[in-house]
Structures are given as structure tokens and as C-alpha cells.
mmCIF file of C-alpha atoms in Angstrom:
data_model
loop_
_atom_site.group_PDB
_atom_site.id
_atom_site.type_symbol
_atom_site.label_atom_id
_atom_site.label_comp_id
_atom_site.label_asym_id
_atom_site.label_seq_id
_atom_site.Cartn_x
_atom_site.Cartn_y
_atom_site.Cartn_z
ATOM 1 C CA MET A 257 26.250 -3.406 30.699
ATOM 2 C CA GLU A 258 25.859 -0.544 32.493
ATOM 3 C CA ASN A 259 22.871 -0.079 29.830
ATOM 4 C CA SER A 260 21.285 -2.637 31.567
ATOM 5 C CA LEU A 261 21.805 -2.546 34.682
ATOM 6 C CA LEU A 262 20.476 1.116 34.587
ATOM 7 C CA PHE A 263 17.153 -1.228 33.355
ATOM 8 C CA TYR A 264 17.055 -3.032 36.517
ATOM 9 C CA VAL A 265 17.805 -0.743 38.884
ATOM 10 C CA LEU A 266 14.767 1.614 37.262
ATOM 11 C CA SER A 267 12.650 -1.204 36.860
ATOM 12 C CA THR A 268 12.609 -2.429 39.802
ATOM 13 C CA LEU A 269 12.220 0.559 41.610
ATOM 14 C CA ILE A 270 9.345 1.369 39.245
ATOM 15 C CA VAL A 271 7.623 -2.118 40.141
ATOM 16 C CA LEU A 272 8.341 -1.921 43.869
ATOM 17 C CA PHE A 273 6.510 2.314 43.822
ATOM 18 C CA SER A 274 3.899 0.911 42.179
ATOM 19 C CA PHE A 275 2.987 -2.097 44.336
ATOM 20 C CA GLY A 276 3.244 0.339 47.222
ATOM 21 C CA MET A 277 0.472 2.180 45.777
ATOM 22 C CA LEU A 278 -1.250 -0.615 45.513
ATOM 23 C CA VAL A 279 -0.959 -1.519 48.984
ATOM 24 C CA ALA A 280 -0.710 2.263 51.132
ATOM 25 C CA ALA A 281 -3.831 2.298 53.119
ATOM 26 C CA ASN A 282 -3.608 6.630 52.886
ATOM 27 C CA PRO A 283 -3.820 7.578 49.305
ATOM 28 C CA VAL A 284 -1.637 10.578 50.075
ATOM 29 C CA PHE A 285 1.137 7.583 50.319
ATOM 30 C CA SER A 286 -0.839 6.370 47.421
ATOM 31 C CA ALA A 287 -0.443 9.651 45.450
ATOM 32 C CA LEU A 288 2.956 10.648 46.320
ATOM 33 C CA PHE A 289 4.339 6.433 45.814
ATOM 34 C CA LEU A 290 2.627 6.954 41.852
ATOM 35 C CA ALA A 291 4.374 10.334 41.455
ATOM 36 C CA LEU A 292 7.389 8.455 42.354
ATOM 37 C CA THR A 293 6.119 5.798 39.514
ATOM 38 C CA MET A 294 6.172 8.341 37.330
ATOM 39 C CA VAL A 295 9.498 9.940 37.831
ATOM 40 C CA GLY A 296 10.998 6.318 37.152
ATOM 41 C CA LEU A 297 9.193 6.067 34.079
ATOM 42 C CA ALA A 298 9.943 9.126 32.835
ATOM 43 C CA GLY A 299 13.746 7.825 33.511
ATOM 44 C CA LEU A 300 12.987 4.676 31.177
ATOM 45 C CA PHE A 301 11.941 7.261 28.390
ATOM 46 C CA PHE A 302 14.908 8.753 28.776
ATOM 47 C CA HIS A 303 16.680 5.941 28.974
ATOM 48 C CA LEU A 304 14.563 4.823 25.366
ATOM 49 C CA GLU A 305 15.937 8.082 24.218
ATOM 50 C CA ALA A 306 12.396 9.226 23.854
ATOM 51 C CA TYR A 307 13.740 12.319 25.197
ATOM 52 C CA PHE A 308 10.669 14.381 24.351
ATOM 53 C CA ILE A 309 8.411 12.181 25.793
ATOM 54 C CA ALA A 310 10.285 12.097 28.953
ATOM 55 C CA GLY A 311 10.181 15.993 29.241
ATOM 56 C CA VAL A 312 6.213 15.495 29.029
ATOM 57 C CA GLN A 313 5.860 12.595 31.341
ATOM 58 C CA LEU A 314 7.776 14.579 34.044
ATOM 59 C CA ILE A 315 5.795 17.964 33.329
ATOM 60 C CA VAL A 316 2.495 16.456 32.163
ATOM 61 C CA TYR A 317 2.044 13.340 34.881
ATOM 62 C CA ALA A 318 4.207 13.668 38.028
ATOM 63 C CA GLY A 319 3.632 17.733 37.963
ATOM 64 C CA ALA A 320 0.010 18.550 36.645
ATOM 65 C CA VAL A 321 -1.925 15.083 36.847
ATOM 66 C CA MET A 322 -0.486 14.036 40.190
ATOM 67 C CA VAL A 323 -0.852 17.534 41.659
ATOM 68 C CA LEU A 324 -4.350 17.456 40.689
ATOM 69 C CA PHE A 325 -4.701 14.351 42.525
ATOM 70 C CA VAL A 326 -3.223 15.401 45.383
ATOM 71 C CA MET A 327 -5.073 18.933 45.631
ATOM 72 C CA VAL A 328 -8.169 17.054 45.441
ATOM 73 C CA LEU A 329 -7.184 14.782 48.574
ATOM 74 C CA MET A 330 -6.273 17.985 50.275
ATOM 75 C CA LEU A 331 -10.066 19.198 49.322
ATOM 76 C CA PHE A 332 -11.190 15.807 51.095
ATOM 77 C CA ASP A 333 -9.529 15.735 53.906
ATOM 78 C CA LEU A 334 -10.206 11.959 54.425
ATOM 79 C CA LYS A 335 -8.114 10.342 56.788
ATOM 80 C CA LYS A 336 -6.628 6.674 57.232
ATOM 81 C CA GLU A 337 -9.314 4.252 55.771
ATOM 82 C CA ILE A 338 -10.773 1.480 57.444
ATOM 83 C CA ALA A 339 -10.945 -0.868 54.812
ATOM 84 C CA PRO A 340 -9.017 0.190 52.220
ATOM 85 C CA PHE A 341 -9.624 -3.208 50.157
ATOM 86 C CA SER A 342 -12.630 -4.494 49.248
ATOM 87 C CA ARG A 343 -14.063 -7.365 51.302
ATOM 88 C CA GLY A 344 -14.917 -10.926 50.808
ATOM 89 C CA THR A 345 -11.953 -13.709 50.433
ATOM 90 C CA LEU A 346 -13.306 -15.432 47.601
ATOM 91 C CA ALA A 347 -14.060 -12.022 45.403
ATOM 92 C CA GLY A 348 -10.615 -11.458 46.075
ATOM 93 C CA PHE A 349 -9.052 -14.408 45.354
ATOM 94 C CA VAL A 350 -11.179 -14.564 42.311
ATOM 95 C CA LYS A 351 -9.798 -11.071 41.216
ATOM 96 C CA LEU A 352 -6.208 -11.951 41.875
ATOM 97 C CA VAL A 353 -6.408 -14.854 39.597
ATOM 98 C CA CYS A 354 -7.853 -13.111 37.248
ATOM 99 C CA ALA A 355 -5.164 -10.716 37.246
ATOM 100 C CA GLY A 356 -2.655 -13.829 37.373
ATOM 101 C CA ALA A 357 -4.596 -14.925 34.322
ATOM 102 C CA LEU A 358 -3.801 -11.200 32.630
ATOM 103 C CA PHE A 359 -0.660 -10.985 32.987
ATOM 104 C CA GLY A 360 0.161 -14.263 31.598
ATOM 105 C CA LEU A 361 -1.924 -13.609 28.358
ATOM 106 C CA ILE A 362 0.135 -10.232 28.261
ATOM 107 C CA ILE A 363 3.555 -12.362 28.532
ATOM 108 C CA GLY A 364 2.724 -14.670 25.941
ATOM 109 C CA ALA A 365 1.392 -12.062 23.635
ATOM 110 C CA ALA A 366 4.617 -9.943 24.189
ATOM 111 C CA LYS A 367 6.293 -13.430 23.612
ATOM 112 C CA HIS A 368 4.785 -14.037 20.105
ATOM 113 C CA SER A 369 4.298 -10.641 19.120
ATOM 114 C CA THR A 370 8.610 -10.108 19.523
ATOM 115 C CA GLU A 371 8.937 -13.797 17.635
ATOM 116 C CA MET A 372 6.846 -12.403 14.389
ATOM 117 C CA MET A 373 8.541 -8.698 14.543
ATOM 118 C CA MET A 374 11.708 -11.368 14.510
ATOM 119 C CA ILE A 375 14.105 -8.352 16.463
ATOM 120 C CA THR A 376 17.150 -10.093 17.528
ATOM 121 C CA PRO A 377 19.892 -8.212 19.795
ATOM 122 C CA GLU A 378 22.183 -7.166 16.955
ATOM 123 C CA GLN A 379 19.379 -6.069 14.784
ATOM 124 C CA ALA A 380 18.436 -4.200 18.213
ATOM 125 C CA ALA A 381 21.962 -2.732 18.879
ATOM 126 C CA SER A 382 22.557 -1.728 15.329
ATOM 127 C CA GLN A 383 19.536 0.567 15.905
ATOM 128 C CA SER A 384 21.198 2.215 19.188
ATOM 129 C CA GLY A 385 22.497 5.059 17.341
ATOM 130 C CA TYR A 386 18.744 6.074 16.420
ATOM 131 C CA ALA A 387 17.451 9.284 17.983
ATOM 132 C CA VAL A 388 14.350 10.921 17.708
ATOM 133 C CA GLU A 389 14.634 14.613 17.191
ATOM 134 C CA MET A 390 11.763 17.111 17.474
ATOM 135 C CA LYS A 391 11.888 18.422 14.553
ATOM 136 C CA ALA A 392 10.866 14.821 12.910
ATOM 137 C CA LEU A 393 8.066 14.637 15.697
ATOM 138 C CA ALA A 394 6.922 18.437 15.610
ATOM 139 C CA THR A 395 6.627 17.265 11.174
ATOM 140 C CA LEU A 396 5.053 14.219 11.837
ATOM 141 C CA LEU A 397 2.085 15.756 14.360
ATOM 142 C CA PHE A 398 1.469 19.049 12.030
ATOM 143 C CA THR A 399 1.042 17.006 8.834
ATOM 144 C CA LYS A 400 0.122 13.361 8.997
ATOM 145 C CA TYR A 401 -1.331 13.624 12.679
ATOM 146 C CA LEU A 402 -2.853 17.137 11.746
ATOM 147 C CA LEU A 403 -6.510 16.354 12.023
ATOM 148 C CA ALA A 404 -6.094 14.029 14.879
ATOM 149 C CA PHE A 405 -4.237 17.553 17.150
ATOM 150 C CA GLU A 406 -6.729 19.277 16.189
ATOM 151 C CA VAL A 407 -9.371 17.408 17.563
ATOM 152 C CA LEU A 408 -7.393 16.849 20.756
ATOM 153 C CA GLY A 409 -7.519 20.931 21.315
ATOM 154 C CA VAL A 410 -11.388 20.431 20.925
ATOM 155 C CA LEU A 411 -11.785 17.740 23.374
ATOM 156 C CA LEU A 412 -9.365 19.406 25.701
ATOM 157 C CA LEU A 413 -11.897 22.721 25.343
ATOM 158 C CA LEU A 414 -15.138 20.372 25.839
ATOM 159 C CA ILE A 415 -13.173 18.753 29.145
ATOM 160 C CA ALA A 416 -12.752 22.212 30.956
ATOM 161 C CA VAL A 417 -16.024 23.448 30.354
ATOM 162 C CA GLY A 418 -17.624 19.903 31.280
ATOM 163 C CA VAL A 419 -15.479 19.590 34.485
ATOM 164 C CA VAL A 420 -16.217 23.145 35.943
ATOM 165 C CA ALA A 421 -19.865 22.277 34.627
ATOM 166 C CA VAL A 422 -20.270 18.969 36.798
ATOM 167 C CA SER A 423 -17.757 20.578 39.539
ATOM 168 C CA ARG A 424 -20.042 23.278 40.172
ATOM 169 C CA ALA A 425 -23.653 21.886 40.119
ATOM 170 C CA LYS A 426 -25.090 21.676 44.018
ATOM 171 C CA GLY A 427 -25.386 19.118 45.549
ATOM 172 C CA GLY A 428 -23.589 16.823 43.370
ATOM 173 C CA THR A 429 -25.471 14.388 41.401
ATOM 174 C CA HIS A 430 -29.065 14.994 42.732
ATOM 175 C CA VAL A 431 -29.211 18.265 41.558
ATOM 176 C CA ARG A 432 -31.815 20.958 42.300
ATOM 177 C CA SER A 433 -32.362 23.904 40.193
ATOM 178 C CA MET B 1265 13.913 -15.809 25.090
ATOM 179 C CA PHE B 1266 13.436 -15.339 28.793
ATOM 180 C CA ALA B 1267 16.456 -17.364 29.315
ATOM 181 C CA LEU B 1268 19.201 -15.944 31.892
ATOM 182 C CA GLU B 1269 21.737 -15.628 29.261
ATOM 183 C CA GLY B 1270 18.886 -12.857 27.853
ATOM 184 C CA LEU B 1271 19.184 -10.726 31.559
ATOM 185 C CA LYS B 1272 22.328 -9.238 30.059
ATOM 186 C CA TYR B 1273 21.351 -7.434 27.432
ATOM 187 C CA VAL B 1274 18.199 -5.429 27.533
ATOM 188 C CA GLY B 1275 15.379 -5.876 24.664
ATOM 189 C CA LEU B 1276 12.315 -5.142 23.717
ATOM 190 C CA ASN B 1277 11.193 -8.110 26.010
ATOM 191 C CA HIS B 1278 12.420 -6.994 29.231
ATOM 192 C CA TYR B 1279 10.838 -3.818 28.551
ATOM 193 C CA LEU B 1280 6.966 -5.739 27.694
ATOM 194 C CA VAL B 1281 7.667 -7.834 30.260
ATOM 195 C CA LEU B 1282 8.012 -4.890 32.712
ATOM 196 C CA SER B 1283 4.983 -2.780 30.871
ATOM 197 C CA GLY B 1284 3.073 -6.097 31.930
ATOM 198 C CA ILE B 1285 3.971 -6.323 35.459
ATOM 199 C CA LEU B 1286 2.534 -2.440 35.953
ATOM 200 C CA PHE B 1287 -0.821 -3.228 33.911
ATOM 201 C CA THR B 1288 -1.334 -5.819 36.491
ATOM 202 C CA ILE B 1289 -0.952 -3.735 39.181
ATOM 203 C CA GLY B 1290 -3.240 -1.131 37.835
ATOM 204 C CA MET B 1291 -5.362 -3.744 37.103
ATOM 205 C CA LEU B 1292 -5.274 -5.422 40.879
ATOM 206 C CA ALA B 1293 -5.792 -1.314 42.260
ATOM 207 C CA VAL B 1294 -8.281 -0.965 40.314
ATOM 208 C CA LEU B 1295 -10.442 -4.079 41.813
ATOM 209 C CA LEU B 1296 -9.309 -4.717 44.916
ATOM 210 C CA ARG B 1297 -8.909 -0.784 45.930
ATOM 211 C CA ARG B 1298 -12.348 1.374 47.334
ATOM 212 C CA ASN B 1299 -11.315 4.353 47.496
ATOM 213 C CA LEU B 1300 -12.268 6.098 43.856
ATOM 214 C CA ILE B 1301 -9.358 8.010 44.028
ATOM 215 C CA VAL B 1302 -7.589 4.971 44.238
ATOM 216 C CA ILE B 1303 -8.779 3.492 41.506
ATOM 217 C CA LEU B 1304 -8.258 6.486 39.235
ATOM 218 C CA MET B 1305 -4.338 6.404 40.607
ATOM 219 C CA GLY B 1306 -4.761 2.640 39.289
ATOM 220 C CA VAL B 1307 -6.214 3.662 35.936
ATOM 221 C CA GLU B 1308 -3.253 6.210 35.121
ATOM 222 C CA LEU B 1309 -0.589 3.457 35.871
ATOM 223 C CA MET B 1310 -2.201 1.369 33.482
ATOM 224 C CA LEU B 1311 -1.961 4.127 30.308
ATOM 225 C CA ASN B 1312 1.339 4.524 31.436
ATOM 226 C CA ALA B 1313 2.504 0.713 31.238
ATOM 227 C CA VAL B 1314 0.877 0.832 27.872
ATOM 228 C CA ASN B 1315 3.142 4.412 27.191
ATOM 229 C CA LEU B 1316 5.606 2.194 28.223
ATOM 230 C CA SER B 1317 5.415 -0.435 25.739
ATOM 231 C CA PHE B 1318 4.270 2.104 22.852
ATOM 232 C CA VAL B 1319 7.920 3.773 23.303
ATOM 233 C CA ALA B 1320 9.969 0.235 23.734
ATOM 234 C CA PHE B 1321 8.010 -0.641 20.326
ATOM 235 C CA SER B 1322 8.656 2.678 18.907
ATOM 236 C CA HIS B 1323 12.883 2.211 19.823
ATOM 237 C CA PHE B 1324 13.051 -1.068 19.260
ATOM 238 C CA SER B 1325 11.523 -0.947 15.300
ATOM 239 C CA ALA B 1326 13.062 2.799 14.413
ATOM 240 C CA ASN B 1327 9.201 4.505 14.127
ATOM 241 C CA ILE B 1328 8.644 7.409 15.902
ATOM 242 C CA ASN B 1329 4.712 6.614 14.969
ATOM 243 C CA GLY B 1330 4.504 5.089 18.072
ATOM 244 C CA GLN B 1331 5.766 8.406 20.472
ATOM 245 C CA LEU B 1332 3.081 9.948 18.203
ATOM 246 C CA MET B 1333 0.718 7.980 20.037
ATOM 247 C CA VAL B 1334 1.746 8.210 23.689
ATOM 248 C CA PHE B 1335 1.515 11.909 23.030
ATOM 249 C CA PHE B 1336 -2.200 11.644 22.465
ATOM 250 C CA VAL B 1337 -2.943 8.850 24.828
ATOM 251 C CA MET B 1338 -1.210 11.401 27.514
ATOM 252 C CA THR B 1339 -3.410 14.523 26.770
ATOM 253 C CA VAL B 1340 -6.091 11.534 26.317
ATOM 254 C CA ALA B 1341 -5.628 10.358 30.595
ATOM 255 C CA ALA B 1342 -5.329 13.922 31.883
ATOM 256 C CA ALA B 1343 -8.600 14.604 30.278
ATOM 257 C CA GLU B 1344 -9.851 11.404 31.731
ATOM 258 C CA ALA B 1345 -8.255 12.188 35.129
ATOM 259 C CA GLY B 1346 -9.751 15.800 35.396
ATOM 260 C CA VAL B 1347 -13.386 14.323 34.416
ATOM 261 C CA GLY B 1348 -12.654 11.424 37.300
ATOM 262 C CA LEU B 1349 -11.854 13.525 39.973
ATOM 263 C CA ALA B 1350 -15.018 16.144 39.325
ATOM 264 C CA LEU B 1351 -17.052 13.198 39.765
ATOM 265 C CA ALA B 1352 -15.282 12.466 42.831
ATOM 266 C CA VAL B 1353 -16.101 15.625 44.240
ATOM 267 C CA THR B 1354 -19.492 15.239 43.424
ATOM 268 C CA LEU B 1355 -19.787 12.305 44.973
ATOM 269 C CA PHE B 1356 -18.228 13.597 48.372
ATOM 270 C CA LYS B 1357 -20.651 16.844 48.034
ATOM 271 C CA THR B 1358 -23.406 14.164 48.644
ATOM 272 C CA PHE B 1359 -21.893 11.784 50.820
ATOM 273 C CA ARG B 1360 -19.227 13.548 52.529
ATOM 274 C CA GLU B 1361 -16.875 10.244 51.161
ATOM 275 C CA VAL B 1362 -15.327 8.881 48.031
ATOM 276 C CA ASN B 1363 -16.123 5.203 48.148
ATOM 277 C CA ILE B 1364 -17.046 3.113 45.217
ATOM 278 C CA ARG B 1365 -19.904 1.292 46.902
ATOM 279 C CA LEU B 1366 -21.518 4.711 47.245
ATOM 280 C CA PHE B 1367 -22.354 4.162 43.861
ATOM 281 C CA GLU B 1368 -24.980 2.049 44.385
ATOM 282 C CA GLN B 1369 -27.258 4.562 46.108
ATOM 283 C CA LEU B 1370 -26.881 7.060 42.963
ATOM 284 C CA LYS B 1371 -30.019 7.439 41.173
ATOM 285 C CA GLY B 1372 -31.143 9.579 38.369
#
């Protein structure tokens, strides 16, 4: 029972924080709420016994990516936005309806898929002793997914060079050499 | 399956519903906000929602391939954030503002 209590507390906090990210007019507050959401998600990953993923989530997302976001925001020196949301009541209504339809679609698909997978609470409870070791993850990463891992390294190098090239160009998109 | 008696035991469905809620909020941030940085944050939130469902599936089917997939998604998301923020910086250098309506004025 305390397991489910932890889940409910964490998920309530996560939903509240992500909603705060959506409605905060100041982008810095949005970044703060997003960082709190990431920390809450790391807690949920910990709860799901994915300890490595929880650590990586804390370091990479709540650490590196959010620091990058906040640094760029500081660079811009943005004041509070005058119109943080896009205009048009009808367009906004259509967007909300689209989001609601997407939510319904996701829930329907989830219900269908878990019915197909036939995971009953008893079966799930019997697997609750299951914990992933780092060794198993690393073995899988360096055998079955070795090529994907190498491609990821090349991608990161490419991105590093590309980001420097893009942000060094004078005058942004209107480059005059 | 979503009845009240299911509230006591937290199963796969609970995590998938939470993931759906987070994905929808991220999509709303992309659709409704005008600041480019906040839009990128919405994309990050959507990626995180998918990560949550990956980890939940991995846990409830005792299969660690899902966690590896989360590892890859995180790396690609970090790369995507880097590129998006670099583009935001160039946009700010040109227009002194990061608003999506400025994309209409881009040329070349």
C-alpha cells in the first residue's frame, strides 16, 4: 500500500509541476517547473527499479539539459512575456480539443495493449523482485546494440560541431560572408 | 480495468495514464505557447513521457531492452535540445526576441 501511496504522491506532484510549466508566463519559471518535473520522473524511475535510468535522468536532464536551457534564457535577458499564449479563441479551442482527442487515443491504446499483454496484478506482483543489474544493461549495450551505440557517438560529435557552426555564424540566418 | 478497486494496486495502466497526461501537457505547451524556448521544453516533456512508458513496460514485462531504448532516447533528446537552443540563439541575434511568429520573416 505504501508503494501505491508513493506513486500517487509523485504523480500528483509531476502533473502539477508540468502544468505549472505550461501556464507560467515567465520562461525561467517554466524551466524551474520542468526541472522539478524531471526530478519527480527520476523518483518514479527509481520506484520502477530502473536505478541506472533514474541516475541518468537526474544527471542528464535535471542537470545538463536544464542548465543549458536556463543558461540560454539568461543570455536572452527576457522580461516577463506580454502574450505568452498564441492568439485566437477558436484556434485555442481547436488545439485543446485536439489535445483531448490525443489523450483519449493514448488511453484507449494503453487499455487495449495492456489487455493484449494480459498482465494481471498477480503476475506483476510476482515480478516485483525483478531488478536490473548494471552488468546486464552494459552487456546488452555492448553486444546487441553496439552499432547503435557507435552511431550515437557519431551523432553526438556531429551535433557538437553543428551547434558551434550554427551559433557562430554572424547575423543568424542572414549570413553575409 | 480503470475501476476504483484498481486504485489500490499500482499497475502498468497507472503509469501509462500518467505518461499520457504528461505527453498531452507537453503537446499543449508546443501548441499554445509562443516562446521558442518553452516550446522546446514541451518537446522535452513529451520525450520524457515516452521514456516513462518505456520504463514502465520494461518493469512490468521484466525485459531490460526498454531501459536501453530510454538510454538512446535520452541521448537523442540532449542532442535535439542543443540544436534547438543554437537555433534560438541565432534567431535572437537576428530579431532580439525568441517568438515563433518571427519564423514567418525568415528567408533563405
